[in-house]
PDB file of C-alpha atoms in Angstrom:
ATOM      1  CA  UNK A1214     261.023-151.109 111.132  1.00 52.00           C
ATOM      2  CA  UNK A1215     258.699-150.051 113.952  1.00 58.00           C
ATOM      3  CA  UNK A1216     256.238-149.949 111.350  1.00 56.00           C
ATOM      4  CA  UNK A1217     256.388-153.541 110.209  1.00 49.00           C
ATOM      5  CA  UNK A1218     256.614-154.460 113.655  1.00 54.00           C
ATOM      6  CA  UNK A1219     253.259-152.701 114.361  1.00 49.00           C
ATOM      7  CA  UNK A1220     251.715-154.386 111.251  1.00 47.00           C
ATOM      8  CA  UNK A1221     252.469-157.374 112.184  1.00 50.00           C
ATOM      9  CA  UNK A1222     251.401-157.378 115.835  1.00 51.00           C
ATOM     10  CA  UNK A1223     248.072-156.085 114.401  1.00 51.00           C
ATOM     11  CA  UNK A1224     247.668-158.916 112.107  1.00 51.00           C
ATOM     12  CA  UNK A1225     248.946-161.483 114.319  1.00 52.00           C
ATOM     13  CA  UNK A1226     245.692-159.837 116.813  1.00 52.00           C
ATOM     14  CA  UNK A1227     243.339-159.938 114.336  1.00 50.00           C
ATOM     15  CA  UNK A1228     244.559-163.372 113.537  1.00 49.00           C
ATOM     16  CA  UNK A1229     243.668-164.344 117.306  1.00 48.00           C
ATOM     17  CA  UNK A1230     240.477-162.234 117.182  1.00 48.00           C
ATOM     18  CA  UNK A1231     238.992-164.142 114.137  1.00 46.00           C
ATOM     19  CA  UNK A1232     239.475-167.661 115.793  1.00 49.00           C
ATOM     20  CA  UNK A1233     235.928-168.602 116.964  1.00 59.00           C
ATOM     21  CA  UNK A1234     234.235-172.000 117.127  1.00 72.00           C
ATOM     22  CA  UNK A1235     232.280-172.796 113.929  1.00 84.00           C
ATOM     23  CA  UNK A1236     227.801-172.673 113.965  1.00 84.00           C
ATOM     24  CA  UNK A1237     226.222-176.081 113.684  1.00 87.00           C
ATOM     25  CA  UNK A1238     225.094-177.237 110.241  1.00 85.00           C
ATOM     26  CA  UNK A1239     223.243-179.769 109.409  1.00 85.00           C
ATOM     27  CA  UNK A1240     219.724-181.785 109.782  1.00 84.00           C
ATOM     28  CA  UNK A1241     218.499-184.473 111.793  1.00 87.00           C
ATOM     29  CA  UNK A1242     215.841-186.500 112.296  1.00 85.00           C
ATOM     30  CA  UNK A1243     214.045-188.632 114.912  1.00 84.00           C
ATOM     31  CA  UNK A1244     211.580-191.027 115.227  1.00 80.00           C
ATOM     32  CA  UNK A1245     209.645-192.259 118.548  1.00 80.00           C
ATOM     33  CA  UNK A1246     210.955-195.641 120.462  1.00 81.00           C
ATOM     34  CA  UNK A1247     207.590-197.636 119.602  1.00 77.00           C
ATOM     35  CA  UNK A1248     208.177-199.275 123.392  1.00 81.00           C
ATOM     36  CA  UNK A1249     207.817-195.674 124.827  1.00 81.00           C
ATOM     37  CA  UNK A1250     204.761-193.629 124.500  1.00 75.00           C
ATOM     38  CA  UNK A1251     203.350-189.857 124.847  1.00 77.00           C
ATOM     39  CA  UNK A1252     200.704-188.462 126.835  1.00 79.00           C
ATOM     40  CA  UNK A1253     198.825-185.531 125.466  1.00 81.00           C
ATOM     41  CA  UNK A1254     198.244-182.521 127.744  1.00 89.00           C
ATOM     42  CA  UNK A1255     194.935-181.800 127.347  1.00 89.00           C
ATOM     43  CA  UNK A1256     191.769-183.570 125.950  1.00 87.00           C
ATOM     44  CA  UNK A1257     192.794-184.343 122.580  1.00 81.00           C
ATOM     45  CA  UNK A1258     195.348-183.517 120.012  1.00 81.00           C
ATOM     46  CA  UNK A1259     193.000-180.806 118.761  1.00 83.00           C
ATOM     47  CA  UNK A1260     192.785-179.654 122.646  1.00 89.00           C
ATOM     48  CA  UNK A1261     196.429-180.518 123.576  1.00 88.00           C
ATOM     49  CA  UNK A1262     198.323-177.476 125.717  1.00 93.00           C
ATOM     50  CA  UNK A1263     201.611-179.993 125.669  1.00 91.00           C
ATOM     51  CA  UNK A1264     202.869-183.462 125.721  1.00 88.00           C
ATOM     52  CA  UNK A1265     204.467-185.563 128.468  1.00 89.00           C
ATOM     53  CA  UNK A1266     207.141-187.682 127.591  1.00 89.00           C
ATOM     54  CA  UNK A1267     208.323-191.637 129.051  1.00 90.00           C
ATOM     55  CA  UNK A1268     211.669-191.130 130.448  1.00 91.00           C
ATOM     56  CA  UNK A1269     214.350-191.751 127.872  1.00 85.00           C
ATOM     57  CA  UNK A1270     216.080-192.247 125.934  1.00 93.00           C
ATOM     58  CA  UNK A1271     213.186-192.003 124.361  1.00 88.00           C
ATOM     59  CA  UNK A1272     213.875-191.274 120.623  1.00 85.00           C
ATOM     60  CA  UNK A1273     216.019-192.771 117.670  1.00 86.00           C
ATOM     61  CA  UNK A1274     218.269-190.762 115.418  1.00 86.00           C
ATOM     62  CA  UNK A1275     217.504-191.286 112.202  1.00 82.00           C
ATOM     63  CA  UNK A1276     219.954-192.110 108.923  1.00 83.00           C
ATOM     64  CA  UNK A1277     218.672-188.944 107.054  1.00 82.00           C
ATOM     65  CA  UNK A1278     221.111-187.094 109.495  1.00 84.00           C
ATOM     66  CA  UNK A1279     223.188-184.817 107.477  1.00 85.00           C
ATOM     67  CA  UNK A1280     226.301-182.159 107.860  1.00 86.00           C
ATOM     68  CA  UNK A1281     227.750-182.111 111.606  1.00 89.00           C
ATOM     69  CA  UNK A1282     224.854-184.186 112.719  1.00 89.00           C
ATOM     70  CA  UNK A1283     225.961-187.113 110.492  1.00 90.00           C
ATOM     71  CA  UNK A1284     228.074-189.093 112.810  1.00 92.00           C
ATOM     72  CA  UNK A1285     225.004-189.211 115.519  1.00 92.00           C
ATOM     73  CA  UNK A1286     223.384-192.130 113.142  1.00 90.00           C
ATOM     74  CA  UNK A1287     223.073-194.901 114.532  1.00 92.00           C
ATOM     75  CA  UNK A1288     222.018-192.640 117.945  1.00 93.00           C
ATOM     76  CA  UNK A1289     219.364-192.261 120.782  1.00 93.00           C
ATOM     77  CA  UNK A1290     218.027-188.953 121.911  1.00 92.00           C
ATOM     78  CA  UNK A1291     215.575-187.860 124.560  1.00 93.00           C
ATOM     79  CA  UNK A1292     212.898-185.721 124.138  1.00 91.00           C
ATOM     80  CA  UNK A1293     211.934-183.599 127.881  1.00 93.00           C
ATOM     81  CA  UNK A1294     208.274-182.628 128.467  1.00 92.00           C
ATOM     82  CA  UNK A1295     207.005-179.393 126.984  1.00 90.00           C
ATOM     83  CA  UNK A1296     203.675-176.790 127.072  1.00 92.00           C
ATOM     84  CA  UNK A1297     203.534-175.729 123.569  1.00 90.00           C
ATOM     85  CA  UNK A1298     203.689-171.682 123.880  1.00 88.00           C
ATOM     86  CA  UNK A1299     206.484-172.171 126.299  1.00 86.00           C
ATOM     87  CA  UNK A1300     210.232-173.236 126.576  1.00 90.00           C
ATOM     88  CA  UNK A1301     211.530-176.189 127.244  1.00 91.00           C
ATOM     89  CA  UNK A1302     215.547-176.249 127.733  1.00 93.00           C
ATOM     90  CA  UNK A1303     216.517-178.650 126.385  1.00 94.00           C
ATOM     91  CA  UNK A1304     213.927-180.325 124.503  1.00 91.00           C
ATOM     92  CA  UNK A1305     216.233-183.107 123.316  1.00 91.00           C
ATOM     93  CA  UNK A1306     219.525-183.872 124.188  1.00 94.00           C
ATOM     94  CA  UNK A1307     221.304-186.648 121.967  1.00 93.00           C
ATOM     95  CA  UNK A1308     222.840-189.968 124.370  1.00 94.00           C
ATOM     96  CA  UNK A1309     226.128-188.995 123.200  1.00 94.00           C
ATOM     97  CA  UNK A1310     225.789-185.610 124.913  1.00 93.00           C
ATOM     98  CA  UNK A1311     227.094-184.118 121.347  1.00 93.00           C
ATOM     99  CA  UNK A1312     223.917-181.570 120.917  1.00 94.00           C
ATOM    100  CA  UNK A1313     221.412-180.234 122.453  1.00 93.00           C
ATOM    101  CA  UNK A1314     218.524-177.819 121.563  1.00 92.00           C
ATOM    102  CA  UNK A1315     216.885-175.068 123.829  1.00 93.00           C
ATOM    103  CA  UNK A1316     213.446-174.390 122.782  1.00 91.00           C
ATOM    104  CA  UNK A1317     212.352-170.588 123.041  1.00 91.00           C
ATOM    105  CA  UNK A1318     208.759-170.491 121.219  1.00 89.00           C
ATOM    106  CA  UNK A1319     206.952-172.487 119.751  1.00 88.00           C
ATOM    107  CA  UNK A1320     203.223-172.531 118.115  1.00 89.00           C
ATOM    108  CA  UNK A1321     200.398-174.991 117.562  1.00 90.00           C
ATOM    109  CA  UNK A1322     198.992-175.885 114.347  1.00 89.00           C
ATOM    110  CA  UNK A1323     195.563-178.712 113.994  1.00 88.00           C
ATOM    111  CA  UNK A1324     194.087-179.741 111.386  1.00 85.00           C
ATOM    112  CA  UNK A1325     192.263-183.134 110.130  1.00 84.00           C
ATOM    113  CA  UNK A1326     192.737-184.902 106.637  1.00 83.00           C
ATOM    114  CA  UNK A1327     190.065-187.522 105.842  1.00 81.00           C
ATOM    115  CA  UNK A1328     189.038-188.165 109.897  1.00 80.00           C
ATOM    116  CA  UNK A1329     192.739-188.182 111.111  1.00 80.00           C
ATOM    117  CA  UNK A1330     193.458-185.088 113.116  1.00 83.00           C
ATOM    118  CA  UNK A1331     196.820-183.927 112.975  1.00 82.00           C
ATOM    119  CA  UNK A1332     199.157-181.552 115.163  1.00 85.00           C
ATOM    120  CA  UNK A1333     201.933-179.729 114.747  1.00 83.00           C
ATOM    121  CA  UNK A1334     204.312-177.785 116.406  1.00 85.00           C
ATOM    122  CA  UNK A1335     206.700-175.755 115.207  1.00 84.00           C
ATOM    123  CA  UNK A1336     209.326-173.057 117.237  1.00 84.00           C
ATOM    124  CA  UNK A1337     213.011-171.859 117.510  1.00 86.00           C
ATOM    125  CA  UNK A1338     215.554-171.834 119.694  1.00 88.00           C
ATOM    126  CA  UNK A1339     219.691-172.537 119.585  1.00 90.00           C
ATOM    127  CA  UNK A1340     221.518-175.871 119.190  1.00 90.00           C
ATOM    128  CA  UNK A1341     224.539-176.663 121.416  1.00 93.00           C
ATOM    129  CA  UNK A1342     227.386-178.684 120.720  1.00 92.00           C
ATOM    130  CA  UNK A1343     230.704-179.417 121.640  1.00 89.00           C
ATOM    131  CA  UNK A1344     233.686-177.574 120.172  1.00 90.00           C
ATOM    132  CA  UNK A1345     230.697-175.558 118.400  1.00 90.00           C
ATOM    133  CA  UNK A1346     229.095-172.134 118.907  1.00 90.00           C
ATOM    134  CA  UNK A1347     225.475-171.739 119.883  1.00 91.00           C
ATOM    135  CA  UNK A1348     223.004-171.887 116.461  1.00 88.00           C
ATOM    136  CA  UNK A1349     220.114-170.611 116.152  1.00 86.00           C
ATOM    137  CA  UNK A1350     217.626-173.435 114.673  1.00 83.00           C
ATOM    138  CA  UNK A1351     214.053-174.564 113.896  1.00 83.00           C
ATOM    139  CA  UNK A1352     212.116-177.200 115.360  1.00 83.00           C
ATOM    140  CA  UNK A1353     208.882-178.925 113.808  1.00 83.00           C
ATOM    141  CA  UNK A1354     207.010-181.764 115.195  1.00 81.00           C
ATOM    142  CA  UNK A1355     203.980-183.942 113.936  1.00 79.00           C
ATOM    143  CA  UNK A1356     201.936-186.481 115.333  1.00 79.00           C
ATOM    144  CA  UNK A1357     198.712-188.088 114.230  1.00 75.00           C
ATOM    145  CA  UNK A1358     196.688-189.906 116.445  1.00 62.00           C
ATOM    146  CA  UNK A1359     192.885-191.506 116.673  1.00 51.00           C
ATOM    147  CA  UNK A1360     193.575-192.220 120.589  1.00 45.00           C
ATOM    148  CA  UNK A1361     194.361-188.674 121.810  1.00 42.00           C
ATOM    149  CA  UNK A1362     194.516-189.898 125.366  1.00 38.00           C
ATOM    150  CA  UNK A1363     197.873-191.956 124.562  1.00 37.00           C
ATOM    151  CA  UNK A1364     199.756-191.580 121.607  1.00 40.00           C
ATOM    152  CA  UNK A1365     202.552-193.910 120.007  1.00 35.00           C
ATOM    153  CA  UNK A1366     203.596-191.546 117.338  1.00 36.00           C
ATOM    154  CA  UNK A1367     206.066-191.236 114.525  1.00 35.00           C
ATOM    155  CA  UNK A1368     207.728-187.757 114.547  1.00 37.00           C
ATOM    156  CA  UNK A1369     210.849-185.527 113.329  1.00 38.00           C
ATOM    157  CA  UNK A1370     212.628-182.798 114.538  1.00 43.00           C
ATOM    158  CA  UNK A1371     214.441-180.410 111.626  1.00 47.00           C
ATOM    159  CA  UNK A1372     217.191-177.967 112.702  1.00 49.00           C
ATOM    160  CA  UNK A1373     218.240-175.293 110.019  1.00 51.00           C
ATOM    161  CA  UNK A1374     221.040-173.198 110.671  1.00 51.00           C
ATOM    162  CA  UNK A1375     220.284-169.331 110.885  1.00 54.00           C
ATOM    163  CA  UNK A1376     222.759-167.495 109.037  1.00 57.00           C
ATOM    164  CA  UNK A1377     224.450-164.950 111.543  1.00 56.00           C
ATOM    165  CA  UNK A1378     225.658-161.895 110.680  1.00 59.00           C
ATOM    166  CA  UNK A1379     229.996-161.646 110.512  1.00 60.00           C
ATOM    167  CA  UNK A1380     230.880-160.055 114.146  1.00 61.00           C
ATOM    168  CA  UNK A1381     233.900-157.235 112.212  1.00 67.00           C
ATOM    169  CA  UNK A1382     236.779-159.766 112.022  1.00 69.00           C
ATOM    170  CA  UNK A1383     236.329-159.677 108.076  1.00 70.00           C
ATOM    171  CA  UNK A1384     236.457-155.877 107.949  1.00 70.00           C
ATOM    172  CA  UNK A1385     239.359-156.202 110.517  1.00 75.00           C
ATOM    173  CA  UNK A1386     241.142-158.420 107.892  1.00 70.00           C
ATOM    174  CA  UNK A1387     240.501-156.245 104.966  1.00 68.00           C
ATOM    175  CA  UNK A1388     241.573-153.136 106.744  1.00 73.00           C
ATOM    176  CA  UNK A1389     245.158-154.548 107.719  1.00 80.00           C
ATOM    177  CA  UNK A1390     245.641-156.034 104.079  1.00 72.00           C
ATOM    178  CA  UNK A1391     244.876-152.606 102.837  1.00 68.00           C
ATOM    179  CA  UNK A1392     247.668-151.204 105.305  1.00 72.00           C
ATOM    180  CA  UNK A1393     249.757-153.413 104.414  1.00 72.00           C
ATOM    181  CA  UNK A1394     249.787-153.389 100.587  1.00 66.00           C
ATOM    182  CA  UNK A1395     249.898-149.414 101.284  1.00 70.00           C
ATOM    183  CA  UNK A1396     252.784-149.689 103.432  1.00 69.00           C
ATOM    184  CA  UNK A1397     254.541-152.738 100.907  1.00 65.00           C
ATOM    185  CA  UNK A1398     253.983-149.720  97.805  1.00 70.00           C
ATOM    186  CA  UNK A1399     255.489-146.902 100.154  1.00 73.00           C
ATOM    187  CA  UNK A1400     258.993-149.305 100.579  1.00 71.00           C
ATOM    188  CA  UNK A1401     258.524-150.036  96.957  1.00 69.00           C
ATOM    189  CA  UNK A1402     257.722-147.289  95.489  1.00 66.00           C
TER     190      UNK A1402
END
């Protein structure tokens, strides 16, 4: 009896152990408020160290939201000023106050097609949301522009889960089955 009693206080831990808040999943998608504009940090875009945005909300969330983004559309975000190389936390924060995302790194890409020059920025860093545990994500961000000194833009923001590794609560869950089918065939058998 001391037995069961053991195998079931382990289980009933494990149980409690395994309970953890779920990782964001999903995409979303912004676009610029074409009343609010950016300044470019820097000469041009092909010069640009960062960008200074209007105060916000400053951003719409667009309908191509998807997974535990999808109830954000119709939204409002606002994107925070940023040097690209560098972190911004956050970088946008959703009006709801729903998500978040920290930006660690990020790198700067130019390049022109037919005259138009082109940046884009790229990094990672985590999403936040409530009832949710911190994700890891990725971040791009385009803009094309003829007036590099001010710059009403059109732009989108991707975040892509990073699969993270299980933290032993599966192994902990296969290891008291295993005791306990060994323990169920002992009493049987």
């Amino acid at each position: 009896m001391n037995k069961v009693r053991v195998l079931a206080a382990c289980a009933f831990a494990a149980c409690i152990c395994s309970t953890e808040a779920a990782h964001i999943d999903g995409f979303i998608e912004f676009t610029s408020d074409p009343s609010k504009s950016v300044t470019v940090i820097g000469p041009n875009l092909a010069g640009a160290t960062g960008l200074d945005f209007q105060p916000g909300p400053n951003a719409f969330v667009q309908d191509t939201v998807s997974g535990d983004f999808a109830a954000e559309f119709p939204g409002t975000a606002t994107f925070n000023d940023f040097n690209f190389g560098g972190a911004a936390d956050p970088l946008w924060s959703l009006t709801s106050g729903n998500f978040s995302f920290a930006l660690d790194t990020s790198a700067k890409t130019v390049y022109m097609v037919a005259g138009i020059t082109f940046l884009n920025i790229s990094g990672t860093g985590t999403v936040t949301g409530a009832g949710f545990e911190p994700t890891p994500g990725e971040f791009s961000f385009t803009i094309s522009s003829s007036r590099p000194e001010r710059v009403n833009f059109g732009w989108q923001s991707t975040m892509t889960a990073i699969p993270i590794p299980d933290a032993g609560s599966t192994s902990i869950l296969l290891g008291i089955g295993l005791l306990g089918a060994a323990g169920l065939r002992r009493k049987v058998g």
